[in-house]
mmCIF file with all atom_site columns, C-alpha atoms in Angstrom:
data_model
loop_
_atom_site.group_PDB
_atom_site.id
_atom_site.type_symbol
_atom_site.label_atom_id
_atom_site.label_alt_id
_atom_site.label_comp_id
_atom_site.label_asym_id
_atom_site.label_entity_id
_atom_site.label_seq_id
_atom_site.pdbx_PDB_ins_code
_atom_site.Cartn_x
_atom_site.Cartn_y
_atom_site.Cartn_z
_atom_site.occupancy
_atom_site.B_iso_or_equiv
_atom_site.pdbx_formal_charge
_atom_site.auth_seq_id
_atom_site.auth_comp_id
_atom_site.auth_asym_id
_atom_site.auth_atom_id
_atom_site.pdbx_PDB_model_num
ATOM 1   C CA . MET A 1 1   ? 142.655 -27.394 -163.904 1.00 51.00 ? 1   MET A CA 1
ATOM 2   C CA . THR A 1 2   ? 143.316 -30.131 -161.395 1.00 64.00 ? 2   THR A CA 1
ATOM 3   C CA . MET A 1 3   ? 140.233 -31.158 -159.449 1.00 80.00 ? 3   MET A CA 1
ATOM 4   C CA . MET A 1 4   ? 139.843 -33.422 -156.479 1.00 83.00 ? 4   MET A CA 1
ATOM 5   C CA . PRO A 1 5   ? 136.800 -35.690 -156.292 1.00 89.00 ? 5   PRO A CA 1
ATOM 6   C CA . SER A 1 6   ? 134.602 -35.258 -153.230 1.00 93.00 ? 6   SER A CA 1
ATOM 7   C CA . HIS A 1 7   ? 134.010 -38.059 -150.746 1.00 96.00 ? 7   HIS A CA 1
ATOM 8   C CA . ASP A 1 8   ? 130.533 -38.374 -152.268 1.00 97.00 ? 8   ASP A CA 1
ATOM 9   C CA . ASP A 1 9   ? 131.989 -38.715 -155.759 1.00 97.00 ? 9   ASP A CA 1
ATOM 10  C CA . LEU A 1 10  ? 134.507 -41.309 -154.578 1.00 97.00 ? 10  LEU A CA 1
ATOM 11  C CA . ASP A 1 11  ? 131.705 -43.167 -152.813 1.00 97.00 ? 11  ASP A CA 1
ATOM 12  C CA . PHE A 1 12  ? 129.759 -43.219 -156.099 1.00 97.00 ? 12  PHE A CA 1
ATOM 13  C CA . ARG A 1 13  ? 132.802 -44.698 -157.893 1.00 97.00 ? 13  ARG A CA 1
ATOM 14  C CA . ASP A 1 14  ? 133.229 -47.315 -155.173 1.00 97.00 ? 14  ASP A CA 1
ATOM 15  C CA . ARG A 1 15  ? 129.531 -48.220 -155.278 1.00 97.00 ? 15  ARG A CA 1
ATOM 16  C CA . PHE A 1 16  ? 129.680 -48.509 -159.066 1.00 98.00 ? 16  PHE A CA 1
ATOM 17  C CA . GLU A 1 17  ? 132.806 -50.674 -158.990 1.00 97.00 ? 17  GLU A CA 1
ATOM 18  C CA . SER A 1 18  ? 131.364 -52.929 -156.268 1.00 96.00 ? 18  SER A CA 1
ATOM 19  C CA . GLY A 1 19  ? 128.076 -53.496 -158.068 1.00 95.00 ? 19  GLY A CA 1
ATOM 20  C CA . ALA A 1 20  ? 125.859 -51.353 -155.856 1.00 97.00 ? 20  ALA A CA 1
ATOM 21  C CA . VAL A 1 21  ? 124.669 -49.153 -158.748 1.00 97.00 ? 21  VAL A CA 1
ATOM 22  C CA . ALA A 1 22  ? 121.680 -50.621 -160.581 1.00 96.00 ? 22  ALA A CA 1
ATOM 23  C CA . PRO A 1 23  ? 121.491 -50.472 -164.381 1.00 96.00 ? 23  PRO A CA 1
ATOM 24  C CA . ALA A 1 24  ? 118.513 -48.089 -164.187 1.00 96.00 ? 24  ALA A CA 1
ATOM 25  C CA . ASP A 1 25  ? 120.666 -45.697 -162.134 1.00 97.00 ? 25  ASP A CA 1
ATOM 26  C CA . PHE A 1 26  ? 123.604 -45.712 -164.568 1.00 96.00 ? 26  PHE A CA 1
ATOM 27  C CA . THR A 1 27  ? 122.297 -42.762 -166.539 1.00 96.00 ? 27  THR A CA 1
ATOM 28  C CA . HIS A 1 28  ? 124.180 -40.443 -168.876 1.00 96.00 ? 28  HIS A CA 1
ATOM 29  C CA . ARG A 1 29  ? 124.871 -38.150 -165.900 1.00 97.00 ? 29  ARG A CA 1
ATOM 30  C CA . ALA A 1 30  ? 126.202 -41.132 -163.903 1.00 97.00 ? 30  ALA A CA 1
ATOM 31  C CA . HIS A 1 31  ? 128.504 -42.044 -166.802 1.00 97.00 ? 31  HIS A CA 1
ATOM 32  C CA . LEU A 1 32  ? 129.828 -38.464 -166.778 1.00 97.00 ? 32  LEU A CA 1
ATOM 33  C CA . ARG A 1 33  ? 130.304 -38.590 -163.010 1.00 97.00 ? 33  ARG A CA 1
ATOM 34  C CA . LEU A 1 34  ? 132.315 -41.791 -163.257 1.00 98.00 ? 34  LEU A CA 1
ATOM 35  C CA . ALA A 1 35  ? 134.463 -40.221 -165.992 1.00 97.00 ? 35  ALA A CA 1
ATOM 36  C CA . TYR A 1 36  ? 134.943 -37.130 -163.815 1.00 97.00 ? 36  TYR A CA 1
ATOM 37  C CA . VAL A 1 37  ? 136.176 -39.189 -160.854 1.00 97.00 ? 37  VAL A CA 1
ATOM 38  C CA . TYR A 1 38  ? 138.619 -41.184 -162.974 1.00 97.00 ? 38  TYR A CA 1
ATOM 39  C CA . LEU A 1 39  ? 139.867 -37.988 -164.624 1.00 96.00 ? 39  LEU A CA 1
ATOM 40  C CA . CYS A 1 40  ? 140.369 -36.338 -161.229 1.00 94.00 ? 40  CYS A CA 1
ATOM 41  C CA . GLU A 1 41  ? 142.728 -39.227 -160.534 1.00 92.00 ? 41  GLU A CA 1
ATOM 42  C CA . GLY A 1 42  ? 144.584 -39.219 -163.858 1.00 92.00 ? 42  GLY A CA 1
ATOM 43  C CA . SER A 1 43  ? 144.679 -38.451 -167.561 1.00 93.00 ? 43  SER A CA 1
ATOM 44  C CA . VAL A 1 44  ? 142.426 -39.692 -170.344 1.00 95.00 ? 44  VAL A CA 1
ATOM 45  C CA . GLU A 1 45  ? 145.052 -42.341 -171.044 1.00 96.00 ? 45  GLU A CA 1
ATOM 46  C CA . THR A 1 46  ? 145.029 -43.676 -167.471 1.00 96.00 ? 46  THR A CA 1
ATOM 47  C CA . ALA A 1 47  ? 141.263 -43.235 -167.015 1.00 97.00 ? 47  ALA A CA 1
ATOM 48  C CA . MET A 1 48  ? 140.326 -45.104 -170.191 1.00 97.00 ? 48  MET A CA 1
ATOM 49  C CA . PRO A 1 49  ? 141.301 -48.642 -169.113 1.00 98.00 ? 49  PRO A CA 1
ATOM 50  C CA . ARG A 1 50  ? 139.778 -48.041 -165.680 1.00 97.00 ? 50  ARG A CA 1
ATOM 51  C CA . ILE A 1 51  ? 136.399 -46.938 -167.013 1.00 98.00 ? 51  ILE A CA 1
ATOM 52  C CA . ARG A 1 52  ? 136.414 -49.641 -169.711 1.00 98.00 ? 52  ARG A CA 1
ATOM 53  C CA . ASN A 1 53  ? 137.081 -52.352 -167.115 1.00 98.00 ? 53  ASN A CA 1
ATOM 54  C CA . ALA A 1 54  ? 134.500 -50.914 -164.711 1.00 98.00 ? 54  ALA A CA 1
ATOM 55  C CA . ILE A 1 55  ? 131.789 -50.808 -167.390 1.00 98.00 ? 55  ILE A CA 1
ATOM 56  C CA . HIS A 1 56  ? 132.601 -54.315 -168.634 1.00 97.00 ? 56  HIS A CA 1
ATOM 57  C CA . ALA A 1 57  ? 132.375 -55.618 -165.039 1.00 97.00 ? 57  ALA A CA 1
ATOM 58  C CA . PHE A 1 58  ? 129.087 -53.733 -164.585 1.00 97.00 ? 58  PHE A CA 1
ATOM 59  C CA . LEU A 1 59  ? 127.640 -55.373 -167.700 1.00 97.00 ? 59  LEU A CA 1
ATOM 60  C CA . ARG A 1 60  ? 128.772 -58.861 -166.603 1.00 97.00 ? 60  ARG A CA 1
ATOM 61  C CA . ARG A 1 61  ? 127.478 -58.382 -163.047 1.00 96.00 ? 61  ARG A CA 1
ATOM 62  C CA . ASN A 1 62  ? 124.078 -57.310 -164.334 1.00 96.00 ? 62  ASN A CA 1
ATOM 63  C CA . ASP A 1 63  ? 123.811 -59.991 -167.047 1.00 96.00 ? 63  ASP A CA 1
ATOM 64  C CA . LEU A 1 64  ? 123.757 -57.320 -169.737 1.00 96.00 ? 64  LEU A CA 1
ATOM 65  C CA . PRO A 1 65  ? 125.130 -57.998 -173.228 1.00 95.00 ? 65  PRO A CA 1
ATOM 66  C CA . ALA A 1 66  ? 128.822 -57.172 -173.592 1.00 94.00 ? 66  ALA A CA 1
ATOM 67  C CA . ASP A 1 67  ? 128.050 -55.382 -176.852 1.00 92.00 ? 67  ASP A CA 1
ATOM 68  C CA . LYS A 1 68  ? 126.292 -52.623 -174.897 1.00 94.00 ? 68  LYS A CA 1
ATOM 69  C CA . TYR A 1 69  ? 129.815 -51.304 -174.280 1.00 96.00 ? 69  TYR A CA 1
ATOM 70  C CA . HIS A 1 70  ? 130.859 -48.738 -176.900 1.00 97.00 ? 70  HIS A CA 1
ATOM 71  C CA . GLU A 1 71  ? 134.583 -47.942 -177.078 1.00 97.00 ? 71  GLU A CA 1
ATOM 72  C CA . THR A 1 72  ? 134.302 -44.781 -179.180 1.00 98.00 ? 72  THR A CA 1
ATOM 73  C CA . LEU A 1 73  ? 131.534 -43.250 -177.077 1.00 97.00 ? 73  LEU A CA 1
ATOM 74  C CA . THR A 1 74  ? 133.398 -44.070 -173.867 1.00 97.00 ? 74  THR A CA 1
ATOM 75  C CA . ARG A 1 75  ? 136.667 -42.526 -175.024 1.00 97.00 ? 75  ARG A CA 1
ATOM 76  C CA . SER A 1 76  ? 134.975 -39.547 -176.678 1.00 97.00 ? 76  SER A CA 1
ATOM 77  C CA . TRP A 1 77  ? 133.047 -38.711 -173.529 1.00 97.00 ? 77  TRP A CA 1
ATOM 78  C CA . LEU A 1 78  ? 136.229 -39.035 -171.442 1.00 97.00 ? 78  LEU A CA 1
ATOM 79  C CA . MET A 1 79  ? 137.950 -36.626 -173.819 1.00 97.00 ? 79  MET A CA 1
ATOM 80  C CA . ALA A 1 80  ? 135.035 -34.188 -173.631 1.00 97.00 ? 80  ALA A CA 1
ATOM 81  C CA . VAL A 1 81  ? 134.860 -34.308 -169.826 1.00 96.00 ? 81  VAL A CA 1
ATOM 82  C CA . ALA A 1 82  ? 138.641 -33.776 -169.646 1.00 95.00 ? 82  ALA A CA 1
ATOM 83  C CA . TYR A 1 83  ? 138.356 -30.754 -171.938 1.00 95.00 ? 83  TYR A CA 1
ATOM 84  C CA . PHE A 1 84  ? 135.568 -29.191 -169.856 1.00 94.00 ? 84  PHE A CA 1
ATOM 85  C CA . MET A 1 85  ? 137.441 -29.966 -166.625 1.00 94.00 ? 85  MET A CA 1
ATOM 86  C CA . ASP A 1 86  ? 140.479 -28.194 -168.037 1.00 92.00 ? 86  ASP A CA 1
ATOM 87  C CA . LYS A 1 87  ? 138.395 -25.095 -168.808 1.00 90.00 ? 87  LYS A CA 1
ATOM 88  C CA . ALA A 1 88  ? 136.450 -25.068 -165.518 1.00 89.00 ? 88  ALA A CA 1
ATOM 89  C CA . LYS A 1 89  ? 137.210 -23.231 -162.327 1.00 86.00 ? 89  LYS A CA 1
ATOM 90  C CA . SER A 1 90  ? 138.168 -25.486 -159.455 1.00 84.00 ? 90  SER A CA 1
ATOM 91  C CA . ALA A 1 91  ? 135.191 -27.426 -158.144 1.00 85.00 ? 91  ALA A CA 1
ATOM 92  C CA . SER A 1 92  ? 134.969 -29.596 -155.066 1.00 86.00 ? 92  SER A CA 1
ATOM 93  C CA . THR A 1 93  ? 132.263 -31.919 -156.450 1.00 92.00 ? 93  THR A CA 1
ATOM 94  C CA . PHE A 1 94  ? 130.986 -33.294 -159.727 1.00 95.00 ? 94  PHE A CA 1
ATOM 95  C CA . ASP A 1 95  ? 127.793 -31.302 -159.213 1.00 94.00 ? 95  ASP A CA 1
ATOM 96  C CA . GLY A 1 96  ? 129.850 -28.127 -158.749 1.00 92.00 ? 96  GLY A CA 1
ATOM 97  C CA . PHE A 1 97  ? 131.751 -28.888 -161.939 1.00 94.00 ? 97  PHE A CA 1
ATOM 98  C CA . MET A 1 98  ? 128.521 -29.482 -163.876 1.00 94.00 ? 98  MET A CA 1
ATOM 99  C CA . ALA A 1 99  ? 126.946 -26.293 -162.497 1.00 93.00 ? 99  ALA A CA 1
ATOM 100 C CA . GLN A 1 100 ? 129.644 -24.280 -164.296 1.00 92.00 ? 100 GLN A CA 1
ATOM 101 C CA . ASP A 1 101 ? 128.679 -25.542 -167.746 1.00 90.00 ? 101 ASP A CA 1
ATOM 102 C CA . ASP A 1 102 ? 126.036 -28.197 -168.306 1.00 91.00 ? 102 ASP A CA 1
ATOM 103 C CA . ARG A 1 103 ? 126.551 -28.764 -172.041 1.00 93.00 ? 103 ARG A CA 1
ATOM 104 C CA . LEU A 1 104 ? 127.905 -32.249 -171.299 1.00 95.00 ? 104 LEU A CA 1
ATOM 105 C CA . LEU A 1 105 ? 124.442 -33.264 -170.102 1.00 96.00 ? 105 LEU A CA 1
ATOM 106 C CA . ASP A 1 106 ? 123.275 -33.233 -173.740 1.00 96.00 ? 106 ASP A CA 1
ATOM 107 C CA . SER A 1 107 ? 123.733 -36.918 -174.577 1.00 94.00 ? 107 SER A CA 1
ATOM 108 C CA . GLN A 1 108 ? 123.422 -36.118 -178.292 1.00 95.00 ? 108 GLN A CA 1
ATOM 109 C CA . ILE A 1 109 ? 126.406 -33.752 -178.375 1.00 94.00 ? 109 ILE A CA 1
ATOM 110 C CA . MET A 1 110 ? 128.711 -36.379 -179.893 1.00 96.00 ? 110 MET A CA 1
ATOM 111 C CA . LEU A 1 111 ? 126.642 -36.128 -183.061 1.00 96.00 ? 111 LEU A CA 1
ATOM 112 C CA . THR A 1 112 ? 128.256 -32.708 -183.568 1.00 96.00 ? 112 THR A CA 1
ATOM 113 C CA . HIS A 1 113 ? 131.587 -34.555 -183.772 1.00 97.00 ? 113 HIS A CA 1
ATOM 114 C CA . TYR A 1 114 ? 130.535 -37.729 -185.598 1.00 98.00 ? 114 TYR A CA 1
ATOM 115 C CA . ARG A 1 115 ? 128.232 -38.658 -188.418 1.00 97.00 ? 115 ARG A CA 1
ATOM 116 C CA . LYS A 1 116 ? 125.555 -40.961 -186.992 1.00 97.00 ? 116 LYS A CA 1
ATOM 117 C CA . ASP A 1 117 ? 126.533 -43.909 -189.200 1.00 97.00 ? 117 ASP A CA 1
ATOM 118 C CA . THR A 1 118 ? 130.171 -43.553 -188.128 1.00 97.00 ? 118 THR A CA 1
ATOM 119 C CA . LEU A 1 119 ? 129.434 -43.287 -184.420 1.00 97.00 ? 119 LEU A CA 1
ATOM 120 C CA . PHE A 1 120 ? 127.026 -46.198 -184.335 1.00 96.00 ? 120 PHE A CA 1
ATOM 121 C CA . SER A 1 121 ? 129.053 -48.508 -186.571 1.00 97.00 ? 121 SER A CA 1
ATOM 122 C CA . ASP A 1 122 ? 130.378 -51.878 -185.442 1.00 95.00 ? 122 ASP A CA 1
ATOM 123 C CA . ALA A 1 123 ? 133.921 -50.521 -185.859 1.00 97.00 ? 123 ALA A CA 1
ATOM 124 C CA . ALA A 1 124 ? 133.227 -47.613 -183.482 1.00 97.00 ? 124 ALA A CA 1
ATOM 125 C CA . ARG A 1 125 ? 131.676 -49.938 -180.928 1.00 96.00 ? 125 ARG A CA 1
ATOM 126 C CA . ALA A 1 126 ? 134.664 -52.307 -181.007 1.00 95.00 ? 126 ALA A CA 1
ATOM 127 C CA . GLY A 1 127 ? 137.501 -49.760 -181.130 1.00 97.00 ? 127 GLY A CA 1
ATOM 128 C CA . PHE A 1 128 ? 138.081 -46.035 -181.027 1.00 97.00 ? 128 PHE A CA 1
ATOM 129 C CA . VAL A 1 129 ? 137.173 -44.190 -184.214 1.00 97.00 ? 129 VAL A CA 1
ATOM 130 C CA . ALA A 1 130 ? 138.263 -40.560 -184.465 1.00 96.00 ? 130 ALA A CA 1
ATOM 131 C CA . PRO A 1 131 ? 135.592 -37.901 -185.030 1.00 97.00 ? 131 PRO A CA 1
ATOM 132 C CA . ASP A 1 132 ? 134.713 -37.393 -188.673 1.00 96.00 ? 132 ASP A CA 1
ATOM 133 C CA . LEU A 1 133 ? 132.896 -34.044 -188.396 1.00 97.00 ? 133 LEU A CA 1
ATOM 134 C CA . GLN A 1 134 ? 134.676 -31.981 -185.755 1.00 96.00 ? 134 GLN A CA 1
ATOM 135 C CA . ALA A 1 135 ? 137.573 -32.912 -183.492 1.00 95.00 ? 135 ALA A CA 1
ATOM 136 C CA . ILE A 1 136 ? 136.983 -33.060 -179.753 1.00 95.00 ? 136 ILE A CA 1
ATOM 137 C CA . PRO A 1 137 ? 139.259 -30.340 -178.399 1.00 91.00 ? 137 PRO A CA 1
ATOM 138 C CA . PRO A 1 138 ? 142.088 -31.775 -176.318 1.00 88.00 ? 138 PRO A CA 1
ATOM 139 C CA . ALA A 1 139 ? 142.598 -30.887 -172.694 1.00 83.00 ? 139 ALA A CA 1
ATOM 140 C CA . ARG A 1 140 ? 145.773 -28.915 -172.155 1.00 72.00 ? 140 ARG A CA 1
#
């Protein structure tokens, strides 16, 4: 399902990219919203470098350690959001999308796809590691 981000969602992306979102406000839900906006504009493959670059810039701007970035979690969440977007009815906002199925709000859900020691390994932080328990279903 192709979705268009709302003006509010695009404004959130712009505020995040420009540094107007504080670290305390970049919650799990905000991460999902950013993924949603990038995925409205392209595929997982095109969204991944955009979200990676945006998060790295966010960390630098806020004097946060670069190792807070986690490649496997970022890509896995993008894949999960893409899958749920594909299954959802058309929605005109991120909130409308989330209202259809809020399972993505469970920040621990990746532990159904990964063993904890795999997901939180140095290798998974530095580069993408495929799920070792259950594959993340692909979007169509």
